[in-house]
């Protein structure tokens, strides 16, 4: 009996993926490419149509992309900005989403966190600009680490419209993290 040949697998199945608990393969691809784009472009607000469907970027079929975005939003990895009449909503990577991506894909992420803490505590750096200059890392990555420190109560941040972040109220717990 002749069987029809199996079609070519979807392009998103050809990418090496780390295991992120709770994510399907397609959700992982969407999160990975979204975070990579966000880090490279300091984007914050992402347009899924441009990122995944236009030109040679057609990584994910539109229906699967829409479902994936809904699931990533539902599970706190992204925040969708739903608008009436839009087939795909723009979105933002949440602290949880970026943290999941960085822990899975950035080999020296924990070292970077310790470096940022050391720069704040030992060198009294008080802005994201100083830390970016010292580490030569993307603004979006450093801003994420600072947001993470703030969400854990280790620092307070003052943010400006231009992307600047001031660091103040450094907690004793942050200083003790370096000793541990």
CSV table of C-alpha atoms in Angstrom, one decimal, residues 34-97:
chain,number,residue,atom,x,y,z
A,34,UNK,CA,10.1,37.2,21.8
A,35,UNK,CA,12.7,37.6,24.6
A,36,UNK,CA,15.6,37.5,22.2
A,37,UNK,CA,14.0,40.3,20.1
A,38,UNK,CA,13.1,42.3,23.2
A,39,UNK,CA,16.7,42.0,24.5
A,40,UNK,CA,18.3,42.9,21.2
A,41,UNK,CA,16.0,45.8,20.5
A,42,UNK,CA,15.1,47.1,23.9
A,43,UNK,CA,11.5,46.7,22.6
A,44,UNK,CA,9.3,46.2,25.7
A,45,UNK,CA,6.2,46.2,23.5
A,46,UNK,CA,6.1,43.5,20.8
A,47,UNK,CA,4.1,43.2,17.7
A,48,UNK,CA,3.5,39.4,17.0
A,49,UNK,CA,2.6,40.0,13.4
A,50,UNK,CA,5.9,41.7,12.6
A,51,UNK,CA,7.9,39.3,14.8
A,52,UNK,CA,6.4,36.0,13.6
A,53,UNK,CA,4.4,36.3,10.5
A,54,UNK,CA,6.0,38.9,8.1
A,55,UNK,CA,8.6,38.1,5.5
A,56,UNK,CA,11.0,35.3,6.3
A,57,UNK,CA,10.0,35.3,10.0
A,58,UNK,CA,7.0,33.0,9.4
A,59,UNK,CA,8.0,30.7,12.3
A,60,UNK,CA,4.6,29.9,13.6
A,61,UNK,CA,1.2,29.6,11.9
A,62,UNK,CA,-1.1,32.5,12.9
A,63,UNK,CA,-3.7,30.3,14.6
A,64,UNK,CA,-1.1,28.5,16.7
A,65,UNK,CA,0.6,31.9,17.5
A,66,UNK,CA,-2.7,33.4,18.7
A,67,UNK,CA,-3.3,30.3,21.0
A,68,UNK,CA,0.2,30.4,22.3
A,69,UNK,CA,0.0,34.1,23.1
A,70,UNK,CA,-3.2,33.5,25.0
A,71,UNK,CA,-1.6,30.7,27.0
A,72,UNK,CA,1.5,32.7,27.7
A,73,UNK,CA,-0.6,35.6,28.9
A,74,UNK,CA,-2.8,33.3,31.0
A,75,UNK,CA,0.2,31.8,32.7
A,76,UNK,CA,1.9,35.1,33.4
A,77,UNK,CA,4.8,34.9,30.9
A,78,UNK,CA,3.5,37.9,28.8
A,79,UNK,CA,0.9,40.6,29.2
A,80,UNK,CA,-1.4,41.0,26.2
A,81,UNK,CA,-2.7,44.4,25.3
A,82,UNK,CA,-6.0,43.3,23.7
A,83,UNK,CA,-7.7,45.8,21.3
A,84,UNK,CA,-11.0,45.5,19.5
A,85,UNK,CA,-10.6,44.6,15.8
A,86,UNK,CA,-7.0,43.5,16.0
A,87,UNK,CA,-6.4,39.9,15.0
A,88,UNK,CA,-3.2,39.7,17.1
A,89,UNK,CA,-2.6,41.8,20.1
A,90,UNK,CA,0.6,43.5,21.0
A,91,UNK,CA,2.2,42.3,24.2
A,92,UNK,CA,5.0,42.8,26.8
A,93,UNK,CA,7.2,40.2,28.3
A,94,UNK,CA,6.6,40.0,32.1
A,95,UNK,CA,9.3,39.7,34.7
A,96,UNK,CA,8.3,36.1,35.1
A,97,UNK,CA,8.6,35.4,31.4
